[in-house]
Amino acid sequence: MSPILFWAFSALMLAFGVSVILNRDPVASALSLVASFLCLAALFVGLDAFFIGVIQVLVYAGAVMVLFLFIIMLLDLKAEKRRSFNKFALLGGAAVTALFVAGLLKVISAFPAGAKPFPALGVASVDDVRQVGLAIFTRFNLPFQTVGVLVLVASIGVIVLSRRQLK
Amino acid sequence: MAYTVRRPNLTFWEKLYLPNIVAGLAITFNHLKKMLKGETKVVMQYPEEKWDAQLPEYYRGAPTLVTDEHGRERCVSCQLCEFICPPRAIKITPGSLPTDSKFAKVEKAPQAFDIDMSRCIYCGLCEEVCPEQAIYLRKDYAVTGESRADMVHHKAKLYELGGSMPGLVHKWNPDK
Amino acid sequence: MDFLNDIPWMLIAASIAKTLFLIFGVVLPIVSYTVYAERRVSALIQDRLGPNRTGFPISLFGFEKDLQLFLGGLGQPIADAVKFLLKEEFTPAHVNKFYFWLAPVLAMVPALSTLAVLPFGNYLFGQKMVVADVNVGILYVFAIASIGVYGIVLAGWSSNSKYPFLGSIRASSQMISYELSLGLSAVPVLLIIGNLNLSQAIQYQIENGWLLLPFTDGNLTLRELLLWIPVLISFIIFTISMFAETNRLPFDLPESETELVAGYHTEYSAMKFALFFLGEYAAMIAGSSVIVVLFLGGWHIPFLPINTLESSTTPAGIALGFLHITAFFAKVVGILLFFIWVRWTLPRFRFDQLMKLGWLYLFEIALVNIFITAAILALVK
């Protein structure tokens, strides 16, 4: 991937990420998040990880965020727009961010392999979709099945809970 | 009391819905085919084909002014049509006949007679109300113009469209 | 300026040329003439004539009469386009301006982006006739199609009026629901082909016969015959879901005229409205192209030779290459005419019927269909 594209998409992604937080209008925030997801997908594509990139768009930008937007649009959001910044929340947020960045820096500095540049990726013999499939259905088959059962249980739980709410 | 509509019991193929879609597609395709073969009769293709010859006598087209058998204007500018016109399309400026005319002392004639065809609703009330039978709805229906001013029929145009209509009520004529 | 040498200028130039050809040379003309065909076919089906008068306006250049060809009215799309450009661009006062202007763009762009991965022809001038031959082609199509809903949702929301809003709510729930059956009905095809790349899908169909017409390679095996059943089921479900995804009748609830005035684009006028219109038809073209690629052999013409990279620059190869491109778009136009035909046959569904059909029938049938296909693939060699 050309470094120009990498920097362009990274900058865009971060800009949209910041706009998610700064925007007072929830719809604007949601759309910024979508744009940020799209830039992230572009970064994945730049790493030749087409599958992950496309799934990122398909699942997050195409399905999850549409539902988010759907809900946001149905709510009355005038109160949300009027709300001003809360000083304490701002300070708390800054503190948490600082803590997180400090922790990240500590981990990276303690990680010797992170100091030297990563070797260039070799050209894969099989395409990435096949690799993902092989990994899921051979090496990580048990975790994959377990996650599947977990998701099934969760979705059944959601249906049961929402049904009880109706009565 | 609630009334339950009894739904028909559908067979499996009807429930599947697809055969019926295919049947519907066949119907529409037949219409398409007949049209392409020219078997379906379509409506009149207006500017090329016209229905003018078949227009009935009572057809209400554009209102016009008519002259009598001696070529005199029938209108005496009584302004009844102007008063009755529902969309107020008619505007009359009354005037008198020229002094050398034989009838100058007994009749009047319109100085100007304008019918705004962009307003006219072709109701025929003007024809109905006219005591002199001077205004008639003729068979012109394609009234066009490029501006609002074009759409106003002035007196000359109205007489041109109307022509003469002999054999109706007689206007004031001492010879008869 | 080291990195300038790294940029593959030739590839970029070729891609731009292919994109321009695809969008301005093929898709936009097809879109405008699909609109014309829509009006004309609907008229013929309803025993009318439709727009049959607008010729090519050569009278503007001093000729006596406009040029009339075939059935007449072929100049209608030009007149429509000029009308869209010249009409007043009206933005109502109560709308959310930024999103109101953004929405038509978001409706148009995804529909056109889908075309990037579609292989619309064989080799020509030493180039493969596909803008981006990625190995996740079909997933890319679904992903971009799922982005397409934003334009509609934003249009409805930003219009700040009830009919567009109802339309956009319907659009989002409908498109999310039918994405499932669309994706699942494509899975059996992908199982058979064993690849997500759309060029490979065509390659498979060249070698083994089109999926929907398995005899096009000259022989018919038992396995192909057995696989034909799930392929037919998937084709039907895929087509139905494609109707719902592109908001075509009988599933055009987001813009149903009788209930919602014009649905999500009620408040739009002139070129902004035209962008929605173009986006809708471009999405139809993209959808038809996917159907053609997955089920009808893409650009392949049975029993004709196929260009290789080397032969594609010879005169015969160039002719063959153009023939293949024509074949692809001829198939697409065929599917589009089917779309139109269905539109003027079926009445609109009710929204609960739509949801029931999507979630209770198509989804389950598509799911079972995957297992049937997998079983046939595993058991019959």
Short mmCIF file of C-alpha atoms in Angstrom, two decimals, chain C:
data_model
loop_
_atom_site.label_atom_id
_atom_site.label_comp_id
_atom_site.label_asym_id
_atom_site.label_seq_id
_atom_site.Cartn_x
_atom_site.Cartn_y
_atom_site.Cartn_z
CA MET C 1 10.16 12.01 -5.23
CA ASP C 2 10.98 8.38 -4.89
CA PHE C 3 7.50 7.16 -4.27
CA LEU C 4 6.27 8.54 -7.58
CA ASN C 5 8.08 5.73 -9.34
CA ASP C 6 6.36 3.17 -7.17
CA ILE C 7 2.92 4.22 -8.28
CA PRO C 8 1.69 1.87 -11.03
CA TRP C 9 0.67 4.59 -13.49
CA MET C 10 -0.30 2.12 -16.22
CA LEU C 11 -2.66 0.26 -13.90
CA ILE C 12 -4.25 3.49 -12.72
CA ALA C 13 -4.69 4.76 -16.28
CA ALA C 14 -6.23 1.46 -17.40
CA SER C 15 -8.55 1.43 -14.38
CA ILE C 16 -9.67 4.99 -15.02
CA ALA C 17 -10.28 4.21 -18.69
CA LYS C 18 -12.31 1.12 -17.79
CA THR C 19 -14.30 3.03 -15.15
CA LEU C 20 -15.08 5.87 -17.53
CA PHE C 21 -16.13 3.43 -20.24
CA LEU C 22 -18.29 1.50 -17.80
CA ILE C 23 -20.03 4.51 -16.24
CA PHE C 24 -20.35 6.95 -19.13
CA GLY C 25 -20.21 4.56 -22.02
CA VAL C 26 -22.48 1.85 -20.76
CA VAL C 27 -24.23 2.33 -17.45
CA LEU C 28 -25.58 5.86 -17.79
CA PRO C 29 -26.94 5.23 -21.32
CA ILE C 30 -28.45 1.96 -20.11
CA VAL C 31 -29.97 3.77 -17.12
CA SER C 32 -31.56 6.45 -19.26
CA TYR C 33 -32.85 3.98 -21.79
CA THR C 34 -34.12 1.68 -19.04
CA VAL C 35 -36.24 4.58 -17.85
CA TYR C 36 -37.48 4.95 -21.41
CA ALA C 37 -38.07 1.19 -21.70
CA GLU C 38 -39.91 1.28 -18.40
CA ARG C 39 -42.34 3.85 -19.74
CA ARG C 40 -42.64 2.23 -23.12
CA VAL C 41 -43.07 -1.36 -21.92
CA SER C 42 -45.51 -0.32 -19.22
CA ALA C 43 -47.53 1.45 -21.89
CA LEU C 44 -47.49 -1.53 -24.22
CA ILE C 45 -48.53 -3.86 -21.42
CA GLN C 46 -51.41 -1.56 -20.57
CA ASP C 47 -52.49 -1.26 -24.23
CA ARG C 48 -51.14 2.25 -24.60
CA LEU C 49 -48.33 3.59 -26.76
CA GLY C 50 -46.14 5.51 -24.34
CA PRO C 51 -43.67 8.24 -25.27
CA ASN C 52 -43.37 7.83 -29.03
CA ARG C 53 -42.80 11.35 -30.30
CA THR C 54 -39.58 12.86 -28.98
CA GLY C 55 -37.07 12.35 -31.76
CA PHE C 56 -33.44 13.35 -31.76
CA PRO C 57 -33.63 17.14 -31.86
CA ILE C 58 -31.73 17.68 -35.12
CA SER C 59 -34.21 20.42 -35.98
CA LEU C 60 -32.10 22.56 -33.65
CA PHE C 61 -29.33 22.33 -36.24
CA GLY C 62 -31.42 23.51 -39.15
CA PHE C 63 -33.06 20.29 -40.29
CA GLU C 64 -36.68 20.33 -41.24
CA LYS C 65 -37.92 17.68 -38.77
CA ASP C 66 -36.58 15.83 -35.74
CA LEU C 67 -35.02 12.48 -36.45
CA GLN C 68 -37.44 9.66 -35.66
CA LEU C 69 -36.07 6.14 -35.37
CA PHE C 70 -37.77 2.76 -35.00
CA LEU C 71 -40.71 3.17 -32.65
CA GLY C 72 -40.07 6.87 -32.18
CA GLY C 73 -39.49 8.57 -28.88
CA LEU C 74 -35.85 7.54 -28.62
CA GLY C 75 -34.96 11.14 -27.88
CA GLN C 76 -37.08 11.06 -24.73
CA PRO C 77 -34.18 10.31 -22.32
CA ILE C 78 -32.27 13.31 -23.67
CA ALA C 79 -35.31 15.50 -23.13
CA ASP C 80 -35.72 14.08 -19.62
CA ALA C 81 -32.11 14.78 -18.76
CA VAL C 82 -32.31 18.34 -20.06
CA LYS C 83 -35.47 18.85 -18.06
CA PHE C 84 -33.83 17.58 -14.87
CA LEU C 85 -30.89 19.92 -15.41
CA LEU C 86 -32.96 22.99 -16.14
CA LYS C 87 -35.64 22.65 -13.48
CA GLU C 88 -35.56 24.72 -10.35
CA GLU C 89 -33.35 23.27 -7.65
CA PHE C 90 -35.69 23.71 -4.72
CA THR C 91 -34.65 23.12 -1.13
CA PRO C 92 -37.56 23.37 1.32
CA ALA C 93 -36.99 25.61 4.31
CA HIS C 94 -37.68 22.98 6.95
CA VAL C 95 -35.09 20.43 5.86
CA ASN C 96 -31.74 19.62 7.40
CA LYS C 97 -29.70 21.21 4.61
CA PHE C 98 -26.39 19.36 4.88
CA TYR C 99 -27.87 15.87 4.95
CA PHE C 100 -30.51 16.85 2.42
CA TRP C 101 -27.72 17.59 -0.07
CA LEU C 102 -25.62 14.63 1.01
CA ALA C 103 -28.37 12.03 0.62
CA PRO C 104 -28.68 11.95 -3.21
CA VAL C 105 -24.91 11.53 -3.47
CA LEU C 106 -24.99 8.65 -1.02
CA ALA C 107 -27.78 7.06 -3.05
CA MET C 108 -25.87 7.32 -6.32
CA VAL C 109 -22.28 6.51 -5.35
CA PRO C 110 -22.71 3.00 -3.85
CA ALA C 111 -24.76 1.86 -6.83
CA LEU C 112 -21.99 2.87 -9.19
CA SER C 113 -19.19 1.55 -6.94
CA THR C 114 -20.68 -1.93 -7.13
CA LEU C 115 -19.76 -2.05 -10.78
CA ALA C 116 -16.05 -1.99 -9.91
CA VAL C 117 -15.79 -5.73 -9.29
CA LEU C 118 -18.07 -6.91 -12.07
CA PRO C 119 -16.23 -8.68 -14.89
CA PHE C 120 -18.08 -7.25 -17.86
CA GLY C 121 -15.96 -8.83 -20.57
CA ASN C 122 -13.04 -11.02 -21.44
CA TYR C 123 -9.53 -9.81 -22.31
CA LEU C 124 -9.45 -6.84 -24.64
CA PHE C 125 -6.36 -4.86 -25.71
CA GLY C 126 -4.36 -6.99 -23.29
CA GLN C 127 -6.53 -5.88 -20.36
CA LYS C 128 -8.94 -7.91 -18.30
CA MET C 129 -12.33 -6.24 -18.57
CA VAL C 130 -12.91 -5.71 -14.86
CA VAL C 131 -11.94 -2.63 -12.89
CA ALA C 132 -10.89 -4.44 -9.70
CA ASP C 133 -10.46 -8.20 -9.82
CA VAL C 134 -10.58 -8.73 -6.07
CA ASN C 135 -10.91 -12.13 -4.44
CA VAL C 136 -13.92 -11.10 -2.34
CA GLY C 137 -15.95 -9.83 -5.28
CA ILE C 138 -19.38 -11.04 -4.26
CA LEU C 139 -18.92 -9.92 -0.63
CA TYR C 140 -17.84 -6.53 -1.91
CA VAL C 141 -21.09 -6.30 -3.88
CA PHE C 142 -23.14 -7.13 -0.80
CA ALA C 143 -21.15 -4.72 1.37
CA ILE C 144 -21.60 -1.82 -1.01
CA ALA C 145 -25.27 -2.68 -1.47
CA SER C 146 -25.72 -2.50 2.28
CA ILE C 147 -24.13 0.96 2.28
CA GLY C 148 -26.71 2.04 -0.29
CA VAL C 149 -29.42 2.29 2.35
CA TYR C 150 -27.79 5.37 3.92
CA GLY C 151 -28.79 7.59 1.03
CA ILE C 152 -32.43 6.62 1.42
CA VAL C 153 -32.46 6.79 5.22
CA LEU C 154 -30.78 10.20 5.27
CA ALA C 155 -33.06 11.53 2.55
CA GLY C 156 -36.11 10.56 4.57
CA TRP C 157 -34.78 11.84 7.85
CA SER C 158 -33.35 15.13 6.62
CA SER C 159 -36.53 15.97 4.69
CA ASN C 160 -38.12 16.51 8.09
CA SER C 161 -41.54 15.54 6.87
CA LYS C 162 -43.63 12.50 7.64
CA TYR C 163 -43.99 10.71 4.33
CA PRO C 164 -40.29 10.67 3.47
CA PHE C 165 -39.54 9.60 7.01
CA LEU C 166 -41.95 6.65 6.87
CA GLY C 167 -40.46 5.74 3.51
CA SER C 168 -36.94 5.75 4.82
CA ILE C 169 -37.88 3.66 7.85
CA ARG C 170 -39.47 1.13 5.56
CA ALA C 171 -36.43 1.19 3.30
CA SER C 172 -33.97 0.49 6.08
CA SER C 173 -35.90 -2.38 7.62
CA GLN C 174 -36.66 -3.87 4.22
CA MET C 175 -33.09 -3.69 2.99
CA ILE C 176 -31.62 -5.14 6.17
CA SER C 177 -34.14 -7.99 6.12
CA TYR C 178 -33.57 -8.92 2.51
CA GLU C 179 -29.80 -8.67 2.71
CA LEU C 180 -29.97 -11.91 4.71
CA SER C 181 -31.81 -13.95 2.13
CA LEU C 182 -29.78 -12.31 -0.62
CA GLY C 183 -26.52 -13.37 0.99
CA LEU C 184 -27.75 -16.83 1.96
CA SER C 185 -29.17 -17.57 -1.47
CA ALA C 186 -25.80 -16.77 -3.02
CA VAL C 187 -24.04 -19.26 -0.74
CA PRO C 188 -25.02 -22.44 -2.69
CA VAL C 189 -23.59 -20.87 -5.84
CA LEU C 190 -20.40 -20.02 -4.02
CA LEU C 191 -20.25 -23.56 -2.64
CA ILE C 192 -20.46 -24.98 -6.14
CA ILE C 193 -17.94 -22.55 -7.59
CA GLY C 194 -15.66 -22.71 -4.57
CA ASN C 195 -14.50 -19.13 -4.92
CA LEU C 196 -15.67 -15.63 -4.06
CA ASN C 197 -13.99 -14.05 -7.07
CA LEU C 198 -16.50 -13.12 -9.75
CA SER C 199 -14.06 -13.73 -12.63
CA GLN C 200 -13.49 -17.23 -11.26
CA ALA C 201 -17.26 -17.70 -11.11
CA ILE C 202 -17.42 -17.05 -14.83
CA GLN C 203 -14.38 -19.24 -15.46
CA TYR C 204 -16.14 -22.11 -13.64
CA GLN C 205 -19.26 -21.60 -15.73
CA ILE C 206 -17.23 -21.60 -18.96
CA GLU C 207 -15.77 -24.95 -18.01
CA ASN C 208 -18.90 -26.59 -16.56
CA GLY C 209 -21.79 -24.83 -18.23
CA TRP C 210 -23.80 -21.91 -16.89
CA LEU C 211 -25.24 -22.66 -13.50
CA LEU C 212 -28.81 -22.08 -14.55
CA LEU C 213 -28.37 -23.72 -17.97
CA PRO C 214 -25.85 -26.50 -17.25
CA PHE C 215 -25.92 -27.87 -20.81
CA THR C 216 -24.11 -24.85 -22.30
CA ASP C 217 -20.76 -26.61 -22.10
CA GLY C 218 -22.03 -29.36 -24.38
CA ASN C 219 -22.50 -32.15 -21.85
CA LEU C 220 -24.82 -32.76 -18.93
CA THR C 221 -23.81 -34.95 -16.00
CA LEU C 222 -25.99 -36.33 -13.22
CA ARG C 223 -24.22 -34.08 -10.73
CA GLU C 224 -25.03 -30.98 -12.75
CA LEU C 225 -28.61 -32.11 -13.06
CA LEU C 226 -28.93 -32.63 -9.30
CA LEU C 227 -27.25 -29.32 -8.53
CA TRP C 228 -29.60 -27.59 -10.92
CA ILE C 229 -32.46 -27.89 -8.36
CA PRO C 230 -30.78 -25.92 -5.54
CA VAL C 231 -29.38 -23.50 -8.10
CA LEU C 232 -32.88 -22.82 -9.40
CA ILE C 233 -34.16 -22.27 -5.85
CA SER C 234 -31.29 -19.93 -5.13
CA PHE C 235 -31.85 -18.11 -8.40
CA ILE C 236 -35.51 -17.49 -7.52
CA ILE C 237 -34.72 -16.34 -3.99
CA PHE C 238 -31.81 -14.22 -5.18
CA THR C 239 -33.96 -12.54 -7.80
CA ILE C 240 -36.81 -11.88 -5.36
CA SER C 241 -34.39 -10.46 -2.80
CA MET C 242 -32.80 -8.34 -5.49
CA PHE C 243 -36.22 -6.87 -6.23
CA ALA C 244 -36.56 -5.99 -2.56
CA GLU C 245 -33.02 -4.62 -2.30
CA THR C 246 -33.49 -2.31 -5.26
CA ASN C 247 -36.94 -1.20 -4.04
CA ARG C 248 -38.66 -2.38 -7.18
CA LEU C 249 -42.29 -3.24 -7.41
CA PRO C 250 -43.74 -5.51 -5.95
CA PHE C 251 -41.54 -4.38 -3.06
CA ASP C 252 -41.37 -0.64 -3.64
CA LEU C 253 -42.84 0.22 -0.24
CA PRO C 254 -40.26 2.93 0.52
CA GLU C 255 -41.70 5.04 -2.28
CA SER C 256 -45.20 3.68 -2.65
CA GLU C 257 -47.10 6.46 -4.34
CA THR C 258 -50.51 5.50 -3.04
CA GLU C 259 -49.54 5.68 0.62
CA LEU C 260 -46.45 7.85 0.92
CA VAL C 261 -46.75 10.35 -1.97
CA ALA C 262 -43.30 9.47 -3.29
CA GLY C 263 -41.66 8.08 -0.18
CA TYR C 264 -38.15 9.15 0.67
CA HIS C 265 -37.70 11.52 -2.26
CA THR C 266 -40.96 13.44 -1.84
CA GLU C 267 -39.17 16.70 -1.04
CA TYR C 268 -36.58 16.45 -3.79
CA SER C 269 -36.63 18.16 -7.15
CA ALA C 270 -34.56 18.62 -10.29
CA MET C 271 -31.08 17.10 -10.35
CA LYS C 272 -31.16 15.92 -6.73
CA PHE C 273 -34.22 13.87 -7.55
CA ALA C 274 -32.57 12.68 -10.74
CA LEU C 275 -29.65 11.38 -8.70
CA PHE C 276 -32.02 9.19 -6.67
CA PHE C 277 -33.59 8.05 -9.86
CA LEU C 278 -30.24 7.25 -11.44
CA GLY C 279 -29.05 5.57 -8.24
CA GLU C 280 -32.11 3.33 -8.21
CA TYR C 281 -31.65 2.28 -11.81
CA ALA C 282 -27.88 1.92 -11.44
CA ALA C 283 -28.54 -0.36 -8.48
CA MET C 284 -30.86 -2.34 -10.72
CA ILE C 285 -28.12 -2.66 -13.32
CA ALA C 286 -25.63 -3.73 -10.65
CA GLY C 287 -28.09 -6.29 -9.31
CA SER C 288 -28.85 -7.65 -12.76
CA SER C 289 -25.14 -7.87 -13.48
CA VAL C 290 -24.62 -9.94 -10.33
CA ILE C 291 -27.43 -12.27 -11.40
CA VAL C 292 -25.86 -12.58 -14.84
CA VAL C 293 -22.41 -13.27 -13.41
CA LEU C 294 -23.58 -15.82 -10.85
CA PHE C 295 -26.24 -17.71 -12.79
CA LEU C 296 -26.04 -16.90 -16.47
CA GLY C 297 -22.37 -17.26 -17.29
CA GLY C 298 -21.40 -13.57 -17.30
CA TRP C 299 -19.96 -12.54 -20.66
CA HIS C 300 -19.62 -16.12 -21.90
CA ILE C 301 -21.27 -17.09 -25.18
CA PRO C 302 -21.56 -20.87 -25.53
CA PHE C 303 -19.63 -22.63 -28.30
CA LEU C 304 -17.60 -19.53 -29.18
CA PRO C 305 -13.82 -19.28 -28.78
CA ILE C 306 -12.48 -17.34 -25.81
CA ASN C 307 -9.80 -14.67 -25.89
CA THR C 308 -6.52 -15.23 -24.14
CA LEU C 309 -4.28 -12.41 -22.98
CA GLU C 310 -2.15 -12.76 -26.14
CA SER C 311 -4.94 -13.02 -28.71
CA SER C 312 -6.81 -10.01 -27.34
CA THR C 313 -4.79 -7.48 -29.36
CA THR C 314 -5.32 -9.14 -32.76
CA PRO C 315 -8.21 -7.82 -34.88
CA ALA C 316 -10.18 -11.04 -34.43
CA GLY C 317 -9.51 -10.91 -30.70
CA ILE C 318 -10.68 -7.32 -30.46
CA ALA C 319 -13.90 -8.19 -32.27
CA LEU C 320 -14.41 -11.15 -29.96
CA GLY C 321 -13.68 -9.01 -26.90
CA PHE C 322 -16.30 -6.46 -27.90
CA LEU C 323 -18.71 -9.30 -28.70
CA HIS C 324 -18.27 -10.63 -25.17
CA ILE C 325 -18.86 -7.20 -23.64
CA THR C 326 -21.99 -6.88 -25.76
CA ALA C 327 -23.14 -10.33 -24.68
CA PHE C 328 -22.74 -9.38 -21.03
CA PHE C 329 -24.76 -6.22 -21.35
CA ALA C 330 -27.33 -7.94 -23.55
CA LYS C 331 -27.94 -10.40 -20.73
CA VAL C 332 -28.12 -7.51 -18.24
CA VAL C 333 -30.66 -5.74 -20.42
CA GLY C 334 -32.64 -8.97 -20.62
CA ILE C 335 -32.83 -9.13 -16.83
CA LEU C 336 -33.73 -5.44 -16.69
CA LEU C 337 -36.61 -6.03 -19.08
CA PHE C 338 -37.71 -8.85 -16.80
CA PHE C 339 -37.61 -6.40 -13.86
CA ILE C 340 -39.84 -4.04 -15.82
CA TRP C 341 -42.15 -6.83 -16.91
CA VAL C 342 -42.64 -7.97 -13.31
CA ARG C 343 -43.19 -4.42 -12.15
CA TRP C 344 -46.15 -3.96 -14.45
CA THR C 345 -47.63 -7.34 -13.59
CA LEU C 346 -47.67 -7.57 -9.81
CA PRO C 347 -49.40 -5.33 -7.32
CA ARG C 348 -47.52 -4.00 -4.32
CA PHE C 349 -47.13 -6.15 -1.21
CA ARG C 350 -48.30 -5.02 2.19
CA PHE C 351 -45.46 -4.29 4.60
CA ASP C 352 -46.26 -7.19 6.97
CA GLN C 353 -46.47 -9.55 3.98
CA LEU C 354 -43.09 -8.30 2.86
CA MET C 355 -41.51 -8.93 6.25
CA LYS C 356 -43.20 -12.31 6.55
CA LEU C 357 -42.00 -13.36 3.13
CA GLY C 358 -38.46 -12.27 3.85
CA TRP C 359 -38.05 -13.64 7.36
CA LEU C 360 -40.36 -16.68 7.43
CA TYR C 361 -39.99 -18.10 3.94
CA LEU C 362 -37.06 -16.89 1.88
CA PHE C 363 -34.61 -16.91 4.79
CA GLU C 364 -35.48 -20.49 5.81
CA ILE C 365 -35.64 -21.84 2.29
CA ALA C 366 -32.27 -20.28 1.50
CA LEU C 367 -30.81 -21.81 4.66
CA VAL C 368 -32.12 -25.30 3.86
CA ASN C 369 -30.96 -24.87 0.30
CA ILE C 370 -27.38 -24.45 1.49
CA PHE C 371 -27.54 -27.82 3.26
CA ILE C 372 -29.05 -29.50 0.20
CA THR C 373 -26.30 -28.12 -1.99
CA ALA C 374 -23.60 -29.13 0.44
CA ALA C 375 -25.06 -32.66 0.65
CA ILE C 376 -25.15 -33.04 -3.13
CA LEU C 377 -21.63 -31.68 -3.45
CA ALA C 378 -20.36 -34.09 -0.78
CA LEU C 379 -22.27 -37.21 -1.87
CA VAL C 380 -22.41 -37.10 -5.67
CA LYS C 381 -19.04 -37.04 -7.34
#
